[in-house]
Amino acid sequence: MENLLVSSDSGIPGLELPGLFEFLSMFFLATLRIGAFLISAPFFGAQSIPLQVRIVSSIILGMVFFEQFQSVPLLELDNLVIVRIIFVELLIGLTVGILLSVLFASVALAGEKIATSGGLGFAAQIDPTTGGQTPVISNALTLFSIVTFLSLDGHLALIRAMDASFSVVAVGGRLDLYAASQFVADSAGYMFELASIMMLPVVIVLLLTNVTVGVVTRSAPTLNLFSFGFPITLLVCFLALYLATKPLGYSMEYLVRFAIDFIASFFGKLKNG
């Protein structure tokens, strides 16, 4: 009978809850930065993409990026320090998404200026990415930029940049927020610069057309400005957009490559200052 008794020393070992808690906490931190990025970034954070898809995508990418993580002793840290780490991770992801939104807003800005100069400012429809009313030309250029972005594998390049960001800007590491804030403030200037590159060829043609129509109507007062000038302006606007299709493609390709390099420079500025 004594041989049938089970010794108390041969029990099932217990689960190491502190180690499991630290693992889940690190995995949670891995999803914060990429999740905030997917919510605020253009294309990824469009209203047409359900929130559930973005949440699942952040979890999957967090599993992929988990190898880049440097171990952080969360159990040894104070609660305020952990809250600061969570806030910084969310801030990094949101800032990267907002920077991309500002840069790619140059396409909508260029389209709106072209529509206003060509007399098509009244022709507006709902933008599928923002849900607001924007000119038709602005929507067309935005869709053109999405196609260019996807054809150049810009979405994969941004995901690789976010993956590399964990090795450049480690979780819980020191950040130069002042230098990064100056870098963010300068991004608005790049938005207007990129918009000018895209819209100036068409806008200059429309400006010369309006000046010509004004001179003609001035020399011949019997001509009605609306019945004569407006149709000519519309025709020139469509013709200029057709002829500028290839240059616009080059400009949007430059925009995509500039945005990716801009994000990489932002991470370097965030770490080094």
mmCIF file of C-alpha atoms in Angstrom:
data_model
loop_
_atom_site.group_PDB
_atom_site.id
_atom_site.type_symbol
_atom_site.label_atom_id
_atom_site.label_comp_id
_atom_site.label_asym_id
_atom_site.label_seq_id
_atom_site.Cartn_x
_atom_site.Cartn_y
_atom_site.Cartn_z
ATOM 1 C CA MET A 1 0.000 0.000 0.000
ATOM 2 C CA GLU A 2 2.847 2.349 0.694
ATOM 3 C CA ASN A 3 4.037 1.965 -2.908
ATOM 4 C CA LEU A 4 0.684 3.215 -4.244
ATOM 5 C CA LEU A 5 0.863 6.486 -2.391
ATOM 6 C CA VAL A 6 1.982 9.489 -4.402
ATOM 7 C CA SER A 7 4.659 11.565 -2.844
ATOM 8 C CA SER A 8 3.832 15.191 -2.205
ATOM 9 C CA ASP A 9 7.125 16.231 -3.804
ATOM 10 C CA SER A 10 6.057 15.028 -7.278
ATOM 11 C CA GLY A 11 3.304 17.598 -7.822
ATOM 12 C CA ILE A 12 2.809 19.688 -10.981
ATOM 13 C CA PRO A 13 5.024 22.782 -10.891
ATOM 14 C CA GLY A 14 3.142 26.028 -10.638
ATOM 15 C CA LEU A 15 2.926 28.627 -13.429
ATOM 16 C CA GLU A 16 5.345 31.535 -13.088
ATOM 17 C CA LEU A 17 2.831 34.353 -13.012
ATOM 18 C CA PRO A 18 5.392 37.191 -12.695
ATOM 19 C CA GLY A 19 7.165 36.002 -15.862
ATOM 20 C CA LEU A 20 3.876 35.621 -17.716
ATOM 21 C CA PHE A 21 2.748 39.080 -16.608
ATOM 22 C CA GLU A 22 6.002 40.643 -17.800
ATOM 23 C CA PHE A 23 5.725 38.857 -21.159
ATOM 24 C CA LEU A 24 2.144 40.056 -21.693
ATOM 25 C CA SER A 25 3.100 43.578 -20.619
ATOM 26 C CA MET A 26 5.941 43.695 -23.142
ATOM 27 C CA PHE A 27 3.639 42.383 -25.845
ATOM 28 C CA PHE A 28 1.127 45.096 -24.923
ATOM 29 C CA LEU A 29 3.852 47.721 -25.289
ATOM 30 C CA ALA A 30 4.752 46.240 -28.673
ATOM 31 C CA THR A 31 1.232 46.858 -29.959
ATOM 32 C CA LEU A 32 0.917 50.411 -28.609
ATOM 33 C CA ARG A 33 3.284 52.147 -31.020
ATOM 34 C CA ILE A 34 2.127 50.307 -34.127
ATOM 35 C CA GLY A 35 -1.538 50.547 -33.069
ATOM 36 C CA ALA A 36 -1.353 54.317 -32.625
ATOM 37 C CA PHE A 37 0.396 54.532 -35.991
ATOM 38 C CA LEU A 38 -2.301 52.510 -37.781
ATOM 39 C CA ILE A 39 -5.042 54.697 -36.299
ATOM 40 C CA SER A 40 -3.514 58.076 -37.193
ATOM 41 C CA ALA A 41 -1.594 57.350 -40.412
ATOM 42 C CA PRO A 42 -3.070 58.062 -43.851
ATOM 43 C CA PHE A 43 -4.258 55.099 -45.930
ATOM 44 C CA PHE A 44 -3.921 52.797 -42.884
ATOM 45 C CA GLY A 45 -6.255 54.917 -40.762
ATOM 46 C CA ALA A 46 -8.864 55.645 -43.425
ATOM 47 C CA GLN A 47 -12.501 55.498 -42.365
ATOM 48 C CA SER A 48 -13.128 52.808 -44.966
ATOM 49 C CA ILE A 49 -10.918 50.415 -42.957
ATOM 50 C CA PRO A 50 -12.852 49.042 -39.935
ATOM 51 C CA LEU A 51 -11.402 49.621 -36.494
ATOM 52 C CA GLN A 52 -11.426 45.883 -35.816
ATOM 53 C CA VAL A 53 -9.127 45.311 -38.796
ATOM 54 C CA ARG A 54 -6.670 47.894 -37.494
ATOM 55 C CA ILE A 55 -6.703 46.361 -34.002
ATOM 56 C CA VAL A 56 -6.054 42.859 -35.341
ATOM 57 C CA SER A 57 -3.332 44.233 -37.638
ATOM 58 C CA SER A 58 -1.620 45.954 -34.705
ATOM 59 C CA ILE A 59 -1.669 42.694 -32.711
ATOM 60 C CA ILE A 60 -0.225 40.695 -35.614
ATOM 61 C CA LEU A 61 2.470 43.286 -36.321
ATOM 62 C CA GLY A 62 3.211 43.458 -32.596
ATOM 63 C CA MET A 63 3.924 39.725 -32.663
ATOM 64 C CA VAL A 64 6.265 40.258 -35.624
ATOM 65 C CA PHE A 65 8.025 43.250 -34.035
ATOM 66 C CA PHE A 66 8.377 41.551 -30.656
ATOM 67 C CA GLU A 67 11.814 40.207 -31.618
ATOM 68 C CA GLN A 68 13.144 43.776 -31.869
ATOM 69 C CA PHE A 69 12.234 44.498 -28.270
ATOM 70 C CA GLN A 70 14.855 45.085 -25.633
ATOM 71 C CA SER A 71 13.784 43.647 -22.299
ATOM 72 C CA VAL A 72 12.386 46.232 -19.874
ATOM 73 C CA PRO A 73 12.086 45.198 -16.195
ATOM 74 C CA LEU A 74 8.504 46.354 -15.804
ATOM 75 C CA LEU A 75 8.017 44.588 -12.463
ATOM 76 C CA GLU A 76 10.871 46.605 -10.974
ATOM 77 C CA LEU A 77 9.618 49.983 -12.215
ATOM 78 C CA ASP A 78 7.349 52.441 -10.490
ATOM 79 C CA ASN A 79 3.775 52.853 -11.709
ATOM 80 C CA LEU A 80 4.419 56.427 -12.834
ATOM 81 C CA VAL A 81 7.386 55.279 -14.912
ATOM 82 C CA ILE A 82 5.237 52.617 -16.591
ATOM 83 C CA VAL A 83 2.555 55.222 -17.346
ATOM 84 C CA ARG A 84 5.227 57.469 -18.863
ATOM 85 C CA ILE A 85 6.472 54.610 -21.071
ATOM 86 C CA ILE A 86 2.918 53.917 -22.282
ATOM 87 C CA PHE A 87 2.347 57.612 -22.989
ATOM 88 C CA VAL A 88 5.623 57.914 -24.923
ATOM 89 C CA GLU A 89 4.839 54.835 -27.039
ATOM 90 C CA LEU A 90 1.414 56.214 -27.940
ATOM 91 C CA LEU A 91 2.934 59.622 -28.637
ATOM 92 C CA ILE A 92 5.545 58.169 -31.011
ATOM 93 C CA GLY A 93 2.963 56.205 -33.012
ATOM 94 C CA LEU A 94 0.511 59.108 -33.205
ATOM 95 C CA THR A 95 3.260 61.569 -34.164
ATOM 96 C CA VAL A 96 4.505 59.385 -37.016
ATOM 97 C CA GLY A 97 0.943 59.003 -38.321
ATOM 98 C CA ILE A 98 0.260 62.729 -38.055
ATOM 99 C CA LEU A 99 3.524 63.556 -39.836
ATOM 100 C CA LEU A 100 2.543 61.319 -42.732
ATOM 101 C CA SER A 101 -0.946 62.850 -42.782
ATOM 102 C CA VAL A 102 0.537 66.343 -42.977
ATOM 103 C CA LEU A 103 2.875 65.391 -45.812
ATOM 104 C CA PHE A 104 0.219 63.589 -47.853
ATOM 105 C CA ALA A 105 -2.224 66.452 -47.234
ATOM 106 C CA SER A 106 -0.145 68.323 -49.807
ATOM 107 C CA VAL A 107 -1.929 66.290 -52.508
ATOM 108 C CA ALA A 108 -5.358 67.465 -51.341
ATOM 109 C CA LEU A 109 -4.059 71.020 -50.977
ATOM 110 C CA ALA A 110 -2.709 70.999 -54.535
ATOM 111 C CA GLY A 111 -5.981 69.611 -55.892
ATOM 112 C CA GLU A 112 -8.025 72.203 -54.031
ATOM 113 C CA LYS A 113 -5.899 75.056 -55.395
ATOM 114 C CA ILE A 114 -6.142 73.682 -58.949
ATOM 115 C CA ALA A 115 -9.921 73.328 -58.613
ATOM 116 C CA THR A 116 -10.266 76.880 -57.311
ATOM 117 C CA SER A 117 -8.110 78.325 -60.101
ATOM 118 C CA GLY A 118 -9.945 76.323 -62.776
ATOM 119 C CA GLY A 119 -13.438 77.252 -61.618
ATOM 120 C CA LEU A 120 -14.217 73.777 -60.270
ATOM 121 C CA GLY A 121 -14.290 74.649 -56.599
ATOM 122 C CA PHE A 122 -18.055 74.142 -56.517
ATOM 123 C CA ALA A 123 -17.751 70.530 -57.750
ATOM 124 C CA ALA A 124 -17.264 68.684 -54.457
ATOM 125 C CA GLN A 125 -17.910 65.192 -53.190
ATOM 126 C CA ILE A 126 -17.223 63.126 -50.076
ATOM 127 C CA ASP A 127 -13.596 62.154 -49.600
ATOM 128 C CA PRO A 128 -13.464 58.396 -48.847
ATOM 129 C CA THR A 129 -10.375 58.783 -46.657
ATOM 130 C CA THR A 130 -11.573 61.640 -44.425
ATOM 131 C CA GLY A 131 -15.344 61.649 -44.868
ATOM 132 C CA GLY A 132 -15.426 65.407 -45.573
ATOM 133 C CA GLN A 133 -16.459 67.435 -48.619
ATOM 134 C CA THR A 134 -13.524 68.101 -50.944
ATOM 135 C CA PRO A 135 -13.274 69.176 -54.601
ATOM 136 C CA VAL A 136 -13.477 66.442 -57.217
ATOM 137 C CA ILE A 137 -9.988 67.206 -58.524
ATOM 138 C CA SER A 138 -8.625 66.915 -55.000
ATOM 139 C CA ASN A 139 -10.283 63.506 -54.639
ATOM 140 C CA ALA A 140 -8.899 62.371 -57.985
ATOM 141 C CA LEU A 141 -5.364 63.394 -57.034
ATOM 142 C CA THR A 142 -5.748 61.712 -53.635
ATOM 143 C CA LEU A 143 -6.739 58.432 -55.297
ATOM 144 C CA PHE A 144 -3.833 58.893 -57.702
ATOM 145 C CA SER A 145 -1.484 59.277 -54.739
ATOM 146 C CA ILE A 146 -2.881 56.109 -53.109
ATOM 147 C CA VAL A 147 -2.211 54.125 -56.287
ATOM 148 C CA THR A 148 1.313 55.553 -56.486
ATOM 149 C CA PHE A 149 1.906 54.816 -52.804
ATOM 150 C CA LEU A 150 0.838 51.184 -53.143
ATOM 151 C CA SER A 151 2.635 50.629 -56.462
ATOM 152 C CA LEU A 152 5.924 51.770 -54.900
ATOM 153 C CA ASP A 153 5.374 49.435 -51.903
ATOM 154 C CA GLY A 154 5.197 52.444 -49.639
ATOM 155 C CA HIS A 155 3.034 50.556 -47.145
ATOM 156 C CA LEU A 156 5.705 47.865 -46.791
ATOM 157 C CA ALA A 157 8.445 50.480 -46.459
ATOM 158 C CA LEU A 158 6.556 52.215 -43.645
ATOM 159 C CA ILE A 159 5.997 48.922 -41.824
ATOM 160 C CA ARG A 160 9.725 48.176 -42.119
ATOM 161 C CA ALA A 161 10.465 51.674 -40.794
ATOM 162 C CA MET A 162 8.226 51.060 -37.786
ATOM 163 C CA ASP A 163 9.966 47.729 -37.228
ATOM 164 C CA ALA A 164 13.380 49.404 -37.328
ATOM 165 C CA SER A 165 12.170 52.150 -34.982
ATOM 166 C CA PHE A 166 12.228 49.747 -32.023
ATOM 167 C CA SER A 167 15.973 49.269 -32.449
ATOM 168 C CA VAL A 168 16.569 53.002 -32.989
ATOM 169 C CA VAL A 169 14.190 54.297 -30.304
ATOM 170 C CA ALA A 170 13.990 51.562 -27.673
ATOM 171 C CA VAL A 171 10.995 51.214 -25.376
ATOM 172 C CA GLY A 172 11.659 53.118 -22.176
ATOM 173 C CA GLY A 173 14.738 54.842 -23.587
ATOM 174 C CA ARG A 174 15.578 58.523 -23.366
ATOM 175 C CA LEU A 175 14.094 60.774 -26.024
ATOM 176 C CA ASP A 176 14.933 64.294 -27.148
ATOM 177 C CA LEU A 177 11.361 65.562 -27.331
ATOM 178 C CA TYR A 178 12.373 69.199 -27.822
ATOM 179 C CA ALA A 179 14.402 68.464 -30.955
ATOM 180 C CA ALA A 180 11.628 66.194 -32.231
ATOM 181 C CA SER A 181 8.995 68.904 -31.651
ATOM 182 C CA GLN A 182 11.011 71.344 -33.758
ATOM 183 C CA PHE A 183 11.244 68.683 -36.449
ATOM 184 C CA VAL A 184 7.454 68.244 -36.353
ATOM 185 C CA ALA A 185 6.895 71.999 -36.606
ATOM 186 C CA ASP A 186 9.023 72.131 -39.757
ATOM 187 C CA SER A 187 6.842 69.487 -41.437
ATOM 188 C CA ALA A 188 4.133 72.057 -42.243
ATOM 189 C CA GLY A 189 6.581 73.906 -44.467
ATOM 190 C CA TYR A 190 7.305 70.716 -46.387
ATOM 191 C CA MET A 191 3.575 70.251 -46.944
ATOM 192 C CA PHE A 192 3.287 73.605 -48.736
ATOM 193 C CA GLU A 193 6.520 72.958 -50.630
ATOM 194 C CA LEU A 194 5.298 69.583 -51.920
ATOM 195 C CA ALA A 195 1.900 71.059 -52.787
ATOM 196 C CA SER A 196 3.595 73.831 -54.761
ATOM 197 C CA ILE A 197 5.635 71.303 -56.742
ATOM 198 C CA MET A 198 2.458 69.505 -57.811
ATOM 199 C CA MET A 199 0.139 72.434 -58.469
ATOM 200 C CA LEU A 200 2.364 75.176 -59.926
ATOM 201 C CA PRO A 201 2.527 73.881 -63.540
ATOM 202 C CA VAL A 202 -1.264 73.682 -63.824
ATOM 203 C CA VAL A 203 -1.942 76.832 -61.802
ATOM 204 C CA ILE A 204 0.475 78.910 -63.905
ATOM 205 C CA VAL A 205 -1.252 77.770 -67.108
ATOM 206 C CA LEU A 206 -4.639 78.671 -65.612
ATOM 207 C CA LEU A 207 -3.320 82.039 -64.463
ATOM 208 C CA LEU A 208 -2.075 82.871 -67.953
ATOM 209 C CA THR A 209 -5.429 81.747 -69.355
ATOM 210 C CA ASN A 210 -7.343 84.010 -66.984
ATOM 211 C CA VAL A 211 -5.083 86.939 -67.845
ATOM 212 C CA THR A 212 -5.648 86.302 -71.563
ATOM 213 C CA VAL A 213 -9.420 86.079 -71.095
ATOM 214 C CA GLY A 214 -9.337 89.294 -69.072
ATOM 215 C CA VAL A 215 -7.431 91.122 -71.811
ATOM 216 C CA VAL A 216 -9.831 89.843 -74.499
ATOM 217 C CA THR A 217 -12.958 90.812 -72.566
ATOM 218 C CA ARG A 218 -11.405 94.192 -71.817
ATOM 219 C CA SER A 219 -10.731 94.884 -75.489
ATOM 220 C CA ALA A 220 -14.144 93.536 -76.532
ATOM 221 C CA PRO A 221 -16.682 94.601 -73.879
ATOM 222 C CA THR A 222 -19.534 92.950 -75.784
ATOM 223 C CA LEU A 223 -18.191 89.508 -74.873
ATOM 224 C CA ASN A 224 -19.765 88.046 -71.753
ATOM 225 C CA LEU A 225 -17.153 86.964 -69.245
ATOM 226 C CA PHE A 226 -19.159 83.982 -67.960
ATOM 227 C CA SER A 227 -20.270 82.695 -71.349
ATOM 228 C CA PHE A 228 -16.824 83.163 -72.909
ATOM 229 C CA GLY A 229 -14.215 82.921 -70.178
ATOM 230 C CA PHE A 230 -15.646 80.165 -67.993
ATOM 231 C CA PRO A 231 -15.838 77.439 -70.695
ATOM 232 C CA ILE A 232 -12.333 78.276 -71.905
ATOM 233 C CA THR A 233 -10.984 78.084 -68.352
ATOM 234 C CA LEU A 234 -12.609 74.678 -67.843
ATOM 235 C CA LEU A 235 -11.234 73.310 -71.109
ATOM 236 C CA VAL A 236 -7.738 74.592 -70.354
ATOM 237 C CA CYS A 237 -7.944 73.140 -66.828
ATOM 238 C CA PHE A 238 -8.807 69.654 -68.093
ATOM 239 C CA LEU A 239 -6.196 69.876 -70.853
ATOM 240 C CA ALA A 240 -3.511 71.019 -68.412
ATOM 241 C CA LEU A 241 -4.364 68.173 -66.016
ATOM 242 C CA TYR A 242 -4.150 65.680 -68.865
ATOM 243 C CA LEU A 243 -0.761 66.987 -69.985
ATOM 244 C CA ALA A 244 0.482 67.138 -66.382
ATOM 245 C CA THR A 245 -0.396 63.513 -65.603
ATOM 246 C CA LYS A 246 3.153 62.247 -66.047
ATOM 247 C CA PRO A 247 4.796 65.119 -64.104
ATOM 248 C CA LEU A 248 2.231 64.615 -61.335
ATOM 249 C CA GLY A 249 3.204 60.948 -61.197
ATOM 250 C CA TYR A 250 6.858 61.905 -60.759
ATOM 251 C CA SER A 251 5.887 64.439 -58.084
ATOM 252 C CA MET A 252 3.884 61.853 -56.136
ATOM 253 C CA GLU A 253 6.704 59.338 -56.430
ATOM 254 C CA TYR A 254 8.992 61.977 -54.954
ATOM 255 C CA LEU A 255 6.411 62.587 -52.209
ATOM 256 C CA VAL A 256 6.310 58.903 -51.215
ATOM 257 C CA ARG A 257 10.095 58.570 -51.092
ATOM 258 C CA PHE A 258 10.432 61.873 -49.251
ATOM 259 C CA ALA A 259 7.849 60.808 -46.643
ATOM 260 C CA ILE A 260 9.668 57.537 -45.911
ATOM 261 C CA ASP A 261 13.030 59.315 -45.564
ATOM 262 C CA PHE A 262 11.338 61.973 -43.444
ATOM 263 C CA ILE A 263 10.071 59.375 -40.962
ATOM 264 C CA ALA A 264 13.521 57.767 -40.761
ATOM 265 C CA SER A 265 15.049 61.194 -40.061
ATOM 266 C CA PHE A 266 12.405 61.809 -37.404
ATOM 267 C CA PHE A 267 13.407 58.678 -35.498
ATOM 268 C CA GLY A 268 17.041 59.734 -35.678
ATOM 269 C CA LYS A 269 16.160 63.195 -34.388
ATOM 270 C CA LEU A 270 14.013 61.656 -31.646
ATOM 271 C CA LYS A 271 16.972 59.678 -30.355
ATOM 272 C CA ASN A 272 19.984 61.882 -30.986
ATOM 273 C CA GLY A 273 18.563 65.387 -31.108
#
